[in-house]
Coordinates of C-alpha atoms in Angstrom, one line a residue:
M1 CA 0.0 0.0 0.0
N2 CA 2.9 2.3 0.8
K3 CA 4.3 1.8 -2.7
F4 CA 1.0 2.8 -4.3
F5 CA 0.8 6.1 -2.5
L6 CA 4.5 7.0 -2.9
E7 CA 5.9 8.1 -6.2
T8 CA 9.0 6.2 -5.2
N9 CA 9.9 3.9 -2.3
E10 CA 13.7 4.4 -2.6
L11 CA 15.2 6.9 -0.1
V12 CA 18.3 8.7 -1.3
S13 CA 20.3 11.5 0.2
S14 CA 19.7 14.0 -2.6
Q15 CA 16.8 16.4 -2.2
M16 CA 16.1 15.9 -5.9
D17 CA 15.2 12.3 -5.1
I18 CA 13.1 12.9 -2.0
P19 CA 9.8 11.1 -2.6
S20 CA 6.5 13.0 -2.7
Y21 CA 3.0 12.1 -1.6
A22 CA 0.8 11.1 -4.5
F23 CA -1.9 13.6 -3.5
P24 CA -0.5 17.0 -2.9
I25 CA -2.3 19.3 -0.5
E26 CA -2.5 23.1 0.2
P27 CA -2.1 24.7 3.6
R28 CA -5.3 25.8 5.2
P29 CA -5.9 28.9 7.3
G30 CA -3.9 28.7 10.6
E31 CA -2.4 25.4 9.8
G32 CA 1.2 24.8 10.9
V33 CA 3.8 22.4 9.4
P34 CA 3.2 19.6 11.9
D35 CA -0.6 19.9 11.2
L36 CA 0.0 20.0 7.5
L37 CA 2.3 16.9 7.6
M38 CA -0.2 15.0 9.7
R39 CA -3.2 15.8 7.4
A40 CA -1.2 15.0 4.3
T41 CA -0.1 11.7 5.8
F42 CA -3.7 10.9 6.7
E43 CA -5.1 11.8 3.3
N44 CA -2.5 9.8 1.5
G45 CA -3.4 6.7 3.5
F46 CA -0.6 6.3 6.0
S47 CA -1.2 5.4 9.6
G48 CA 1.5 7.5 11.3
M49 CA 4.2 10.2 11.1
R50 CA 6.9 7.5 10.9
V51 CA 6.6 7.6 7.1
V52 CA 7.6 11.3 7.0
N53 CA 10.9 10.4 8.8
L54 CA 11.5 7.6 6.4
M55 CA 11.0 9.8 3.4
L56 CA 13.3 12.5 4.8
G57 CA 15.9 10.0 6.0
Y58 CA 15.4 10.9 9.6
A59 CA 15.6 8.7 12.6
E60 CA 12.3 6.8 13.2
N61 CA 11.8 8.5 16.6
T62 CA 12.1 12.1 15.2
Q63 CA 9.3 14.2 16.7
W64 CA 7.1 16.6 14.8
S65 CA 5.4 18.5 17.6
H66 CA 5.3 22.3 17.3
S67 CA 7.8 22.5 20.1
A68 CA 10.1 20.1 18.4
M69 CA 10.1 22.2 15.2
T70 CA 12.2 24.8 17.0
A71 CA 14.8 22.4 18.2
R72 CA 16.3 21.6 14.8
T73 CA 16.7 23.1 11.4
I74 CA 13.8 22.3 9.1
D75 CA 14.5 21.8 5.4
A76 CA 11.7 23.8 3.7
V77 CA 12.6 22.5 0.3
A78 CA 12.4 18.9 1.4
I79 CA 9.1 19.4 3.2
G80 CA 7.7 21.2 0.2
K81 CA 8.8 18.4 -2.1
I82 CA 7.0 15.8 0.1
L83 CA 3.7 17.8 0.2
G84 CA 3.8 19.2 -3.3
V85 CA 3.8 22.7 -1.9
K86 CA 6.1 25.5 -3.0
E87 CA 9.1 26.2 -0.8
E88 CA 8.0 29.8 -0.2
R89 CA 4.7 28.6 1.4
I90 CA 6.6 26.3 3.8
L91 CA 9.1 29.0 4.7
E92 CA 6.1 31.2 5.8
L93 CA 5.1 28.5 8.3
L94 CA 8.5 27.7 9.8
Y95 CA 9.3 29.0 13.3
G96 CA 13.0 29.1 13.1
R97 CA 15.3 27.6 15.6
E98 CA 15.9 28.4 19.3
P99 CA 17.6 29.9 21.3
G100 CA 15.9 33.2 21.0
P101 CA 12.4 34.1 19.8
V102 CA 10.8 32.1 17.1
N103 CA 8.5 33.3 14.3
F104 CA 4.9 32.2 14.9
F105 CA 3.0 33.5 11.8
G106 CA 4.8 36.9 12.0
A107 CA 4.8 37.2 15.8
K108 CA 8.1 36.8 17.5
I109 CA 7.5 34.7 20.6
S110 CA 9.4 32.5 23.1
P111 CA 9.8 28.9 21.9
F112 CA 8.7 27.7 25.4
I113 CA 5.2 28.8 24.7
L114 CA 4.9 26.1 22.1
G115 CA 3.7 22.8 23.7
R116 CA 4.9 19.3 23.0
T117 CA 1.5 17.6 23.2
R118 CA -1.3 17.6 20.6
K119 CA -4.5 19.4 21.4
I120 CA -7.6 19.3 19.3
S121 CA -11.1 20.8 19.0
P122 CA -13.3 17.8 18.1
A123 CA -16.0 20.0 16.5
H124 CA -13.5 21.9 14.3
L125 CA -11.8 18.6 13.3
K126 CA -15.2 17.2 12.3
Q127 CA -16.4 20.2 10.4
K128 CA -13.2 21.4 8.7
G129 CA -10.9 18.3 8.7
Y130 CA -7.7 19.9 9.8
Q131 CA -6.1 21.2 13.0
K132 CA -4.6 24.6 13.8
A133 CA -1.2 25.7 14.9
I134 CA -2.6 28.0 17.5
W135 CA -3.9 25.0 19.5
S136 CA -0.3 24.2 20.3
L137 CA 0.3 27.3 22.3
R138 CA 0.2 26.7 26.1
C139 CA -2.0 29.8 26.6
F140 CA -4.9 28.3 24.6
S141 CA -7.2 25.9 26.4
F142 CA -10.0 26.5 23.8
D143 CA -10.4 27.1 20.1
P144 CA -10.7 30.8 19.5
E145 CA -13.2 30.4 16.7
N146 CA -15.8 28.0 18.2
R147 CA -14.9 28.5 21.9
E148 CA -14.7 24.7 22.4
K149 CA -12.4 23.4 25.1
L150 CA -9.4 21.7 23.5
V151 CA -8.8 18.0 24.2
D152 CA -5.4 16.6 24.8
Q153 CA -6.2 12.9 25.4
C154 CA -8.5 10.3 24.1
S155 CA -11.4 9.0 26.2
C156 CA -9.4 5.9 26.8
G157 CA -6.8 8.0 28.7
V158 CA -4.0 7.9 26.1
R159 CA -2.5 11.4 25.6
L160 CA -2.6 12.7 22.1
T161 CA 0.8 13.4 20.4
F162 CA 1.9 13.9 16.8
E163 CA 3.8 10.6 17.1
R164 CA 1.2 8.4 18.8
T165 CA -1.9 9.4 16.9
A166 CA -2.3 6.9 14.1
A167 CA -4.2 9.3 11.9
L168 CA -5.6 12.8 12.0
A169 CA -8.9 11.8 13.5
F170 CA -8.3 8.5 15.3
C171 CA -6.6 7.2 18.5
N172 CA -3.9 4.7 17.6
Y173 CA -4.5 2.9 20.9
C174 CA -8.2 2.2 21.0
G175 CA -9.3 3.4 17.5
A176 CA -11.8 5.9 18.8
D177 CA -12.9 8.7 16.5
L178 CA -11.4 11.9 18.0
R179 CA -14.0 14.0 16.2
E180 CA -16.7 12.5 18.5
L181 CA -14.9 13.2 21.8
E182 CA -17.2 15.0 24.3
T183 CA -16.1 18.4 25.5
S184 CA -17.7 21.7 26.4
N185 CA -17.4 25.4 25.5
V186 CA -15.8 28.1 27.6
D187 CA -17.5 31.2 28.8
I188 CA -15.9 34.4 27.7
A189 CA -16.4 37.2 30.2
D190 CA -14.5 39.9 28.3
E191 CA -14.9 39.7 24.6
A192 CA -12.9 42.8 23.9
A193 CA -9.9 41.4 25.9
L194 CA -10.1 38.2 23.9
Q195 CA -10.3 39.9 20.5
F196 CA -7.3 42.1 21.5
F197 CA -5.3 39.0 22.5
L198 CA -6.2 37.1 19.3
S199 CA -5.2 40.1 17.2
L200 CA -1.7 39.7 18.5
I201 CA -1.2 36.0 17.8
D202 CA -4.1 34.2 15.9
P203 CA -3.1 33.8 12.2
C204 CA -6.8 34.0 11.3
A205 CA -7.5 37.2 13.3
D206 CA -8.8 40.3 11.7
R207 CA -6.0 42.9 12.2
S208 CA -7.7 45.8 10.5
R209 CA -9.2 46.9 13.9
E210 CA -7.4 49.7 15.6
W211 CA -7.0 49.1 19.3
N212 CA -6.8 52.0 21.7
V213 CA -3.6 50.9 23.5
D214 CA -1.5 53.4 25.3
D215 CA 1.0 55.2 23.2
S216 CA 3.9 53.9 25.3
L217 CA 3.0 50.3 24.2
R218 CA 2.9 51.1 20.5
Q219 CA 6.7 50.7 20.2
F220 CA 6.3 46.9 20.8
S221 CA 5.6 44.2 18.3
R222 CA 2.6 41.8 18.4
G223 CA 4.9 39.1 19.8
E224 CA 6.2 41.3 22.6
L225 CA 2.7 42.3 23.7
F226 CA 1.6 38.7 23.5
T227 CA 4.5 37.7 25.6
L228 CA 3.7 40.4 28.2
I229 CA 0.1 39.1 28.5
V230 CA 1.0 35.4 28.6
E231 CA 3.7 35.9 31.3
S232 CA 1.4 38.0 33.3
A233 CA -1.4 35.4 33.1
K234 CA 1.0 32.7 34.1
L235 CA 1.9 34.6 37.3
L236 CA -1.7 35.4 38.0
N237 CA -2.5 31.7 37.7
L238 CA 0.3 30.8 40.1
Q239 CA -1.0 33.4 42.5
A240 CA -4.5 32.0 42.4
T241 CA -3.4 28.4 42.9
G242 CA -1.0 29.3 45.7
R243 CA 2.0 27.8 43.8
K244 CA 5.4 29.4 44.5
D245 CA 7.4 27.7 41.8
T246 CA 7.5 28.7 38.2
K247 CA 8.9 25.3 37.0
L248 CA 5.9 24.0 35.2
G249 CA 5.4 20.7 33.5
E250 CA 5.3 20.2 29.7
N251 CA 1.5 19.7 29.7
Y252 CA 0.9 23.0 31.6
I253 CA -1.9 25.1 30.1
I254 CA -2.8 28.7 31.2
P255 CA -6.5 28.9 32.0
H256 CA -8.3 31.4 29.7
T257 CA -9.6 33.5 32.6
F258 CA -6.1 34.6 33.5
I259 CA -5.3 35.4 29.8
L260 CA -8.4 37.6 29.6
G261 CA -7.5 39.3 32.9
A262 CA -4.0 40.1 31.8
A263 CA -5.1 41.3 28.3
N264 CA -7.6 43.6 30.0
S265 CA -4.9 45.0 32.2
V266 CA -2.7 45.8 29.2
L267 CA -5.6 47.4 27.4
N268 CA -6.2 49.6 30.5
W269 CA -2.5 50.7 30.8
P270 CA -1.1 52.0 33.1
N271 CA -3.5 51.8 36.0
G272 CA -5.0 48.4 35.1
F273 CA -1.5 47.0 34.6
L274 CA -0.2 48.4 37.8
D275 CA -3.2 47.0 39.6
M276 CA -2.3 43.6 38.3
A277 CA 1.4 44.1 39.1
I278 CA 0.6 44.8 42.7
S279 CA -1.3 41.6 43.1
I280 CA 1.5 39.7 41.5
E281 CA 4.1 41.3 43.8
D282 CA 2.1 40.4 46.8
S283 CA 2.5 36.7 46.1
R284 CA 6.1 36.4 44.9
V285 CA 7.1 33.1 43.5
T286 CA 10.2 31.4 44.8
N287 CA 12.6 32.2 42.0
C288 CA 12.0 35.9 42.5
R289 CA 11.8 36.0 46.3
R290 CA 15.4 36.8 46.8
S291 CA 15.6 39.2 43.9
K292 CA 14.7 42.8 44.0
T293 CA 13.3 42.5 40.5
H294 CA 9.6 42.4 40.1
P295 CA 8.4 38.8 39.2
L296 CA 6.9 40.0 35.9
V297 CA 10.2 41.5 34.8
A298 CA 12.0 38.4 35.8
S299 CA 9.6 36.2 33.9
I300 CA 10.0 38.0 30.5
P301 CA 12.6 36.0 28.4
R302 CA 16.0 37.7 28.3
N303 CA 15.8 37.9 24.5
F304 CA 13.1 40.5 24.9
K305 CA 15.5 43.1 26.2
D306 CA 13.5 46.2 25.2
L307 CA 10.4 44.9 26.9
R308 CA 12.2 44.0 30.0
W309 CA 13.8 47.4 30.3
F310 CA 10.5 49.1 29.7
L311 CA 8.7 47.1 32.3
R312 CA 11.5 47.7 34.8
K313 CA 11.1 51.4 34.3
E314 CA 7.3 51.4 34.5
L315 CA 7.2 49.2 37.6
N316 CA 9.9 51.3 39.3
I317 CA 7.2 53.9 40.0
L318 CA 5.8 51.5 42.5
F319 CA 8.6 49.0 43.2
G320 CA 11.8 51.0 42.7
K321 CA 14.4 51.7 45.4
G322 CA 14.4 55.1 47.1
K323 CA 12.1 57.5 48.9
R324 CA 8.4 56.9 48.3
V325 CA 5.0 58.2 49.2
R326 CA 1.7 56.5 49.7
F327 CA -0.5 58.5 47.4
H328 CA -4.1 58.5 46.1
Y329 CA -4.5 57.6 42.4
P330 CA -8.0 58.8 41.4
S331 CA -8.5 56.6 38.3
T332 CA -7.4 53.2 39.7
S333 CA -9.6 50.5 41.0
I334 CA -7.3 49.8 43.9
A335 CA -8.6 50.7 47.4
Q336 CA -6.8 53.5 49.0
V337 CA -5.7 51.3 51.9
D338 CA -4.0 49.0 49.5
H339 CA -2.0 51.6 47.6
P340 CA 1.7 50.9 47.6
P341 CA 4.1 53.8 48.0
I342 CA 5.1 55.6 44.8
F343 CA 8.8 55.7 43.9
Y344 CA 10.0 59.2 43.0
P345 CA 11.7 59.4 39.6
K346 CA 14.8 61.5 39.5
A347 CA 13.1 64.3 37.5
V348 CA 10.4 64.6 40.1
K349 CA 12.9 64.8 43.0
L350 CA 14.7 67.6 41.2
Q351 CA 11.5 69.6 40.7
G352 CA 10.6 69.0 44.4
K353 CA 14.0 70.3 45.4
A354 CA 13.7 73.3 43.1
L355 CA 10.2 74.2 44.4
G356 CA 11.1 73.6 48.0
L357 CA 7.9 71.6 48.6
P358 CA 7.4 68.1 49.9
L359 CA 7.1 65.6 47.1
C360 CA 3.5 64.8 47.8
E361 CA 2.7 68.5 47.2
V362 CA 4.6 68.3 43.9
L363 CA 2.5 65.3 42.9
N364 CA -0.6 67.3 43.8
L365 CA 0.5 70.1 41.4
Y366 CA 0.8 67.5 38.7
Q367 CA -2.7 66.1 39.4
I368 CA -4.4 69.5 39.3
G369 CA -2.7 70.3 36.0
S370 CA -0.6 73.2 37.2
V371 CA 2.7 71.6 36.2
Q372 CA 3.5 69.0 33.7
C373 CA 4.7 65.8 35.3
P374 CA 8.3 65.1 33.9
D375 CA 7.7 61.3 34.1
R376 CA 5.0 60.2 31.6
S377 CA 4.3 56.9 33.4
L378 CA 3.9 58.6 36.8
G379 CA 1.7 61.3 35.2
L380 CA -0.6 58.6 33.7
L381 CA -0.8 56.9 37.1
L382 CA -1.8 60.1 38.8
G383 CA -4.3 61.0 36.1
A384 CA -2.4 64.2 35.5
P385 CA -3.2 66.2 32.3
A386 CA -0.5 65.6 29.7
N387 CA -0.8 69.1 28.3
A388 CA -0.1 70.9 31.5
P389 CA 2.5 73.7 31.3
L390 CA 6.1 73.0 32.0
L391 CA 7.6 74.1 35.3
N392 CA 9.4 77.4 34.8
I393 CA 10.6 79.1 38.0
E394 CA 13.6 80.8 36.4
S395 CA 11.3 83.5 35.1
F396 CA 10.5 84.5 38.7
K397 CA 14.2 85.0 39.4
E398 CA 14.9 87.3 36.4
N399 CA 14.4 90.4 38.4
P400 CA 15.2 89.6 42.0
S401 CA 14.4 92.1 44.8
A402 CA 17.0 93.2 47.4
E403 CA 14.1 94.0 49.7
A404 CA 10.8 92.7 48.4
K405 CA 7.7 94.3 49.6
G406 CA 4.9 92.4 51.3
L407 CA 4.9 89.2 53.3
P408 CA 6.7 85.9 52.6
I409 CA 4.3 83.4 51.0
F410 CA 5.7 80.6 53.1
E411 CA 4.8 82.5 56.4
L412 CA 1.5 83.7 55.0
V413 CA 0.2 80.3 54.1
H414 CA 1.3 78.8 57.5
A415 CA -0.5 81.5 59.4
S416 CA -3.7 81.2 57.3
R417 CA -5.1 78.1 59.0
S418 CA -4.1 75.6 61.7
S419 CA -3.8 72.5 59.3
K420 CA -4.6 71.1 55.9
H421 CA -2.8 74.0 54.1
P422 CA -3.6 74.0 50.4
W423 CA 0.1 74.4 49.3
A424 CA -0.5 73.0 45.8
H425 CA -3.4 75.4 45.0
V426 CA -1.5 78.4 46.4
F427 CA 1.5 77.6 44.2
A428 CA -0.7 76.9 41.2
A429 CA -2.0 80.5 41.6
I430 CA 1.5 81.7 41.8
L431 CA 2.7 79.8 38.7
N432 CA -0.2 80.9 36.6
G433 CA 0.2 84.5 37.6
E434 CA -3.0 84.8 39.7
I435 CA -1.0 85.8 42.7
K436 CA 1.7 88.3 42.0
V437 CA 5.0 87.6 43.7
R438 CA 8.6 88.9 43.9
W439 CA 11.6 86.6 44.4
Q440 CA 14.1 87.7 47.0
P441 CA 17.2 85.5 47.6
S442 CA 17.4 84.2 51.1
K443 CA 20.0 85.6 53.4
G444 CA 20.4 82.2 54.9
N445 CA 21.5 78.9 53.4
S446 CA 18.2 78.0 51.8
N447 CA 17.2 79.5 48.4
W448 CA 14.2 77.2 48.1
F449 CA 11.7 78.8 45.7
S450 CA 8.9 78.4 48.3
K451 CA 10.8 80.4 51.0
C452 CA 12.0 83.2 48.7
L453 CA 8.6 84.5 47.5
F454 CA 7.0 87.6 48.7
T455 CA 3.6 89.1 47.9
T456 CA 1.5 92.2 48.7
D457 CA -1.6 90.3 47.5
E458 CA -2.2 88.9 51.0
A459 CA -6.0 88.9 50.7
R460 CA -5.9 86.6 47.7
V461 CA -3.6 84.1 49.5
R462 CA -5.8 84.1 52.6
K463 CA -8.9 83.6 50.4
I464 CA -7.4 80.5 48.8
C465 CA -6.3 79.1 52.1
Q466 CA -9.5 79.8 54.0
S467 CA -11.9 78.6 51.2
R468 CA -10.3 75.3 50.6
G469 CA -8.0 72.9 52.5
S470 CA -5.5 70.4 51.2
T471 CA -6.9 68.0 48.5
L472 CA -4.3 65.4 49.4
S473 CA -5.5 62.1 50.9
P474 CA -5.0 61.9 54.7
D475 CA -3.4 58.5 54.1
T476 CA -0.6 60.1 52.0
E477 CA 2.7 59.2 53.6
I478 CA 5.3 61.9 54.4
S479 CA 8.9 61.6 55.3
I480 CA 10.4 62.6 58.6
D481 CA 12.1 65.5 56.7
D482 CA 8.8 66.6 55.3
L483 CA 7.6 67.1 58.8
L484 CA 10.1 70.0 59.2
F485 CA 8.3 71.8 56.3
Y486 CA 4.8 71.4 57.8
F487 CA 5.5 71.3 61.5
R488 CA 8.4 73.7 61.8
M489 CA 11.1 73.1 64.3
M490 CA 14.8 72.2 64.6
R491 CA 15.9 68.6 63.7
T492 CA 17.0 68.1 67.3
S493 CA 13.6 69.1 68.5
R494 CA 12.0 66.7 66.1
A495 CA 14.1 63.9 67.5
I496 CA 13.3 64.8 71.1
L497 CA 9.5 64.9 70.3
R498 CA 9.7 61.5 68.7
G499 CA 11.6 60.1 71.6
A500 CA 9.0 61.5 74.0
G501 CA 6.1 60.0 71.9
V502 CA 4.6 63.3 70.8
I503 CA 5.4 62.4 67.3
P504 CA 4.4 58.7 66.9
P505 CA 6.9 56.1 65.7
G506 CA 6.7 54.4 62.4
R507 CA 5.4 55.7 59.1
L508 CA 4.0 59.3 59.2
T509 CA 0.9 60.3 57.2
L510 CA -0.7 63.6 56.6
N511 CA -3.5 62.6 58.9
I512 CA -1.0 62.3 61.8
L513 CA 0.5 65.6 60.8
W514 CA -2.8 67.4 60.7
E515 CA -3.7 66.0 64.2
L516 CA -0.4 67.4 65.5
Q517 CA -1.1 70.8 63.9
E518 CA -4.6 70.9 65.3
R519 CA -3.3 70.1 68.8
Y520 CA 0.0 72.0 69.0
M521 CA 1.7 75.2 67.9
T522 CA 5.5 75.4 67.5
F523 CA 7.6 78.4 68.4
Q524 CA 7.9 79.2 64.7
D525 CA 4.1 79.1 64.3
I526 CA 3.7 81.7 67.0
K527 CA 6.5 83.9 65.5
T528 CA 4.8 83.6 62.1
H529 CA 1.4 84.7 63.4
L530 CA 3.0 87.8 64.9
L531 CA 4.8 88.6 61.7
V532 CA 1.7 88.3 59.6
K533 CA -0.2 90.6 62.1
G534 CA 2.5 93.2 61.6
M535 CA 4.3 92.5 65.0
P536 CA 7.6 90.8 64.0
Q537 CA 9.6 89.7 67.0
F538 CA 13.3 88.8 67.4
P539 CA 13.5 85.1 68.4
N540 CA 15.4 85.8 71.7
F541 CA 12.9 88.4 72.8
L542 CA 9.9 86.3 71.9
G543 CA 11.4 83.2 73.7
R544 CA 11.8 85.2 76.9
D545 CA 8.3 86.6 76.7
L546 CA 6.9 83.1 76.1
D547 CA 8.7 81.8 79.2
S548 CA 7.6 84.7 81.4
S549 CA 4.0 84.4 80.3
G550 CA 3.8 81.0 81.9
L551 CA 3.0 79.2 78.7
R552 CA 3.5 75.6 79.4
R553 CA 5.8 73.5 77.1
I554 CA 4.7 70.0 76.2
V555 CA 8.3 68.7 76.5
P556 CA 10.8 70.8 78.6
E557 CA 13.5 70.8 76.0
V558 CA 11.3 71.9 73.1
R559 CA 9.2 75.1 72.6
L560 CA 6.0 73.2 71.7
Y561 CA 2.7 74.4 73.2
E562 CA -1.0 73.4 73.3
R563 CA -2.7 75.3 70.5
E564 CA -5.5 76.7 72.7
E565 CA -3.0 78.2 75.1
A566 CA -0.8 79.5 72.4
E567 CA -3.7 81.1 70.6
A568 CA -4.8 82.8 73.8
Y569 CA -1.2 84.1 74.2
L570 CA -1.4 85.6 70.7
R571 CA -4.7 87.3 71.3
A572 CA -3.3 88.9 74.5
F573 CA 0.0 89.8 72.9
R574 CA 1.1 93.5 72.7
S575 CA 4.1 94.5 70.8

């Protein structure tokens, strides 16, 4: 029978003498080389893939799974000769050889995503008579066209492979018709996420649709975005199952629910993605536990260098090393209590230093659109307007005043209310010209922008401060150094108050700060109130007067007073 269906039964080493099947076939949509060879073998009357190895002069146990296709060089000319197909058509279907990404119908992917076992959709096999290459991907547990769950073993329990299956549609062990195997359909909860995912990898997908992906992702190829989704889904699955080891068996398949979740997160970049990254970080797998690298960055194959570098930069906003702040992101789905601290990019730190404001106030300036965030990823996370004006404080310094008229903005804001000072809104009004100021270089060591501004428009500053408080979340974290900006005192005084328990140990938040401000007044607060009232005092004279007035200190070593008593002192003060 073999001699009848082969044009020749003599195997020779020359490609010109490689035998061909009697009945040539044409590739069908989405069909890969292993699928094509199996169908051709079946339609030409042979019972297994062993005949292909004989025709090519290969060892009898040579495998033809999709994964095996990346482990050796495939001769497109010889395959085309056997099938009666032009070499160019075969070349389009070849993956290339590992190491490194392989070409899956135009998408560069990791070879490890290709599985070794055979999976089928019984209904598709019955209706159309061929199998698809996309079924071989570990991330597909169903056929994307009919949504039927893929089957990887016969009802007799024998696992399907390209070597053990006697024919395209029959089990070689029990003879069962694979087209009649019982299975079910999957429920797709997010059709848009599925279609986006298919557009990246399915050879039969309609790629004419324009997807509204974030501009920062458009630099990446279909294969890179596919890899990002698959590796994210794998980690989400590990998290859900409680596994801590990424060493997975060859039959491992990623459930479709995690694929859809990861695809949706990429579509909702950056907040949706960061939401997912946080949950992945919270359940680190073992091979990342000792590393400071986020598990997702570590899971991306090293050949995808650009993608790894990009993810590392994006995730550094939340997981980088350095000073951070717990901040409120208005457009994310994460509950405020679960917000991880934000890492400050270098450009943000520089702007905070130039402005002389705590970094949380700088982030607030970005959020309200007064200053353009210098880090695009952070700006997206904060929901900051992309078209906000650039920060330009040099224009304020062009005509410095030796003796500026009016009151210092810094002192005026502090004296305007007891707590929740709207620093961002005051500085927004300064930067847009609503509040007229003059810049006078400090006579001391600090030339912070915030401490060198003077204004005669005191009424406007007071109006802003009294009509609105800080829009920052009370859960926003501040550093111990930020405390010196809000709750003014010497560093030694701060340490004494912390040691005495007045300033609580651990992380500080704006809520803790505001409670301190509502309860106490510092020596500098009292001095500021007198300055704003037009009764400036020398520190030594004021200190002696405070002591002689009987005003009680909270801690003997620090001039910190109960607010009610300090305000009574101010009301009774006479210059």
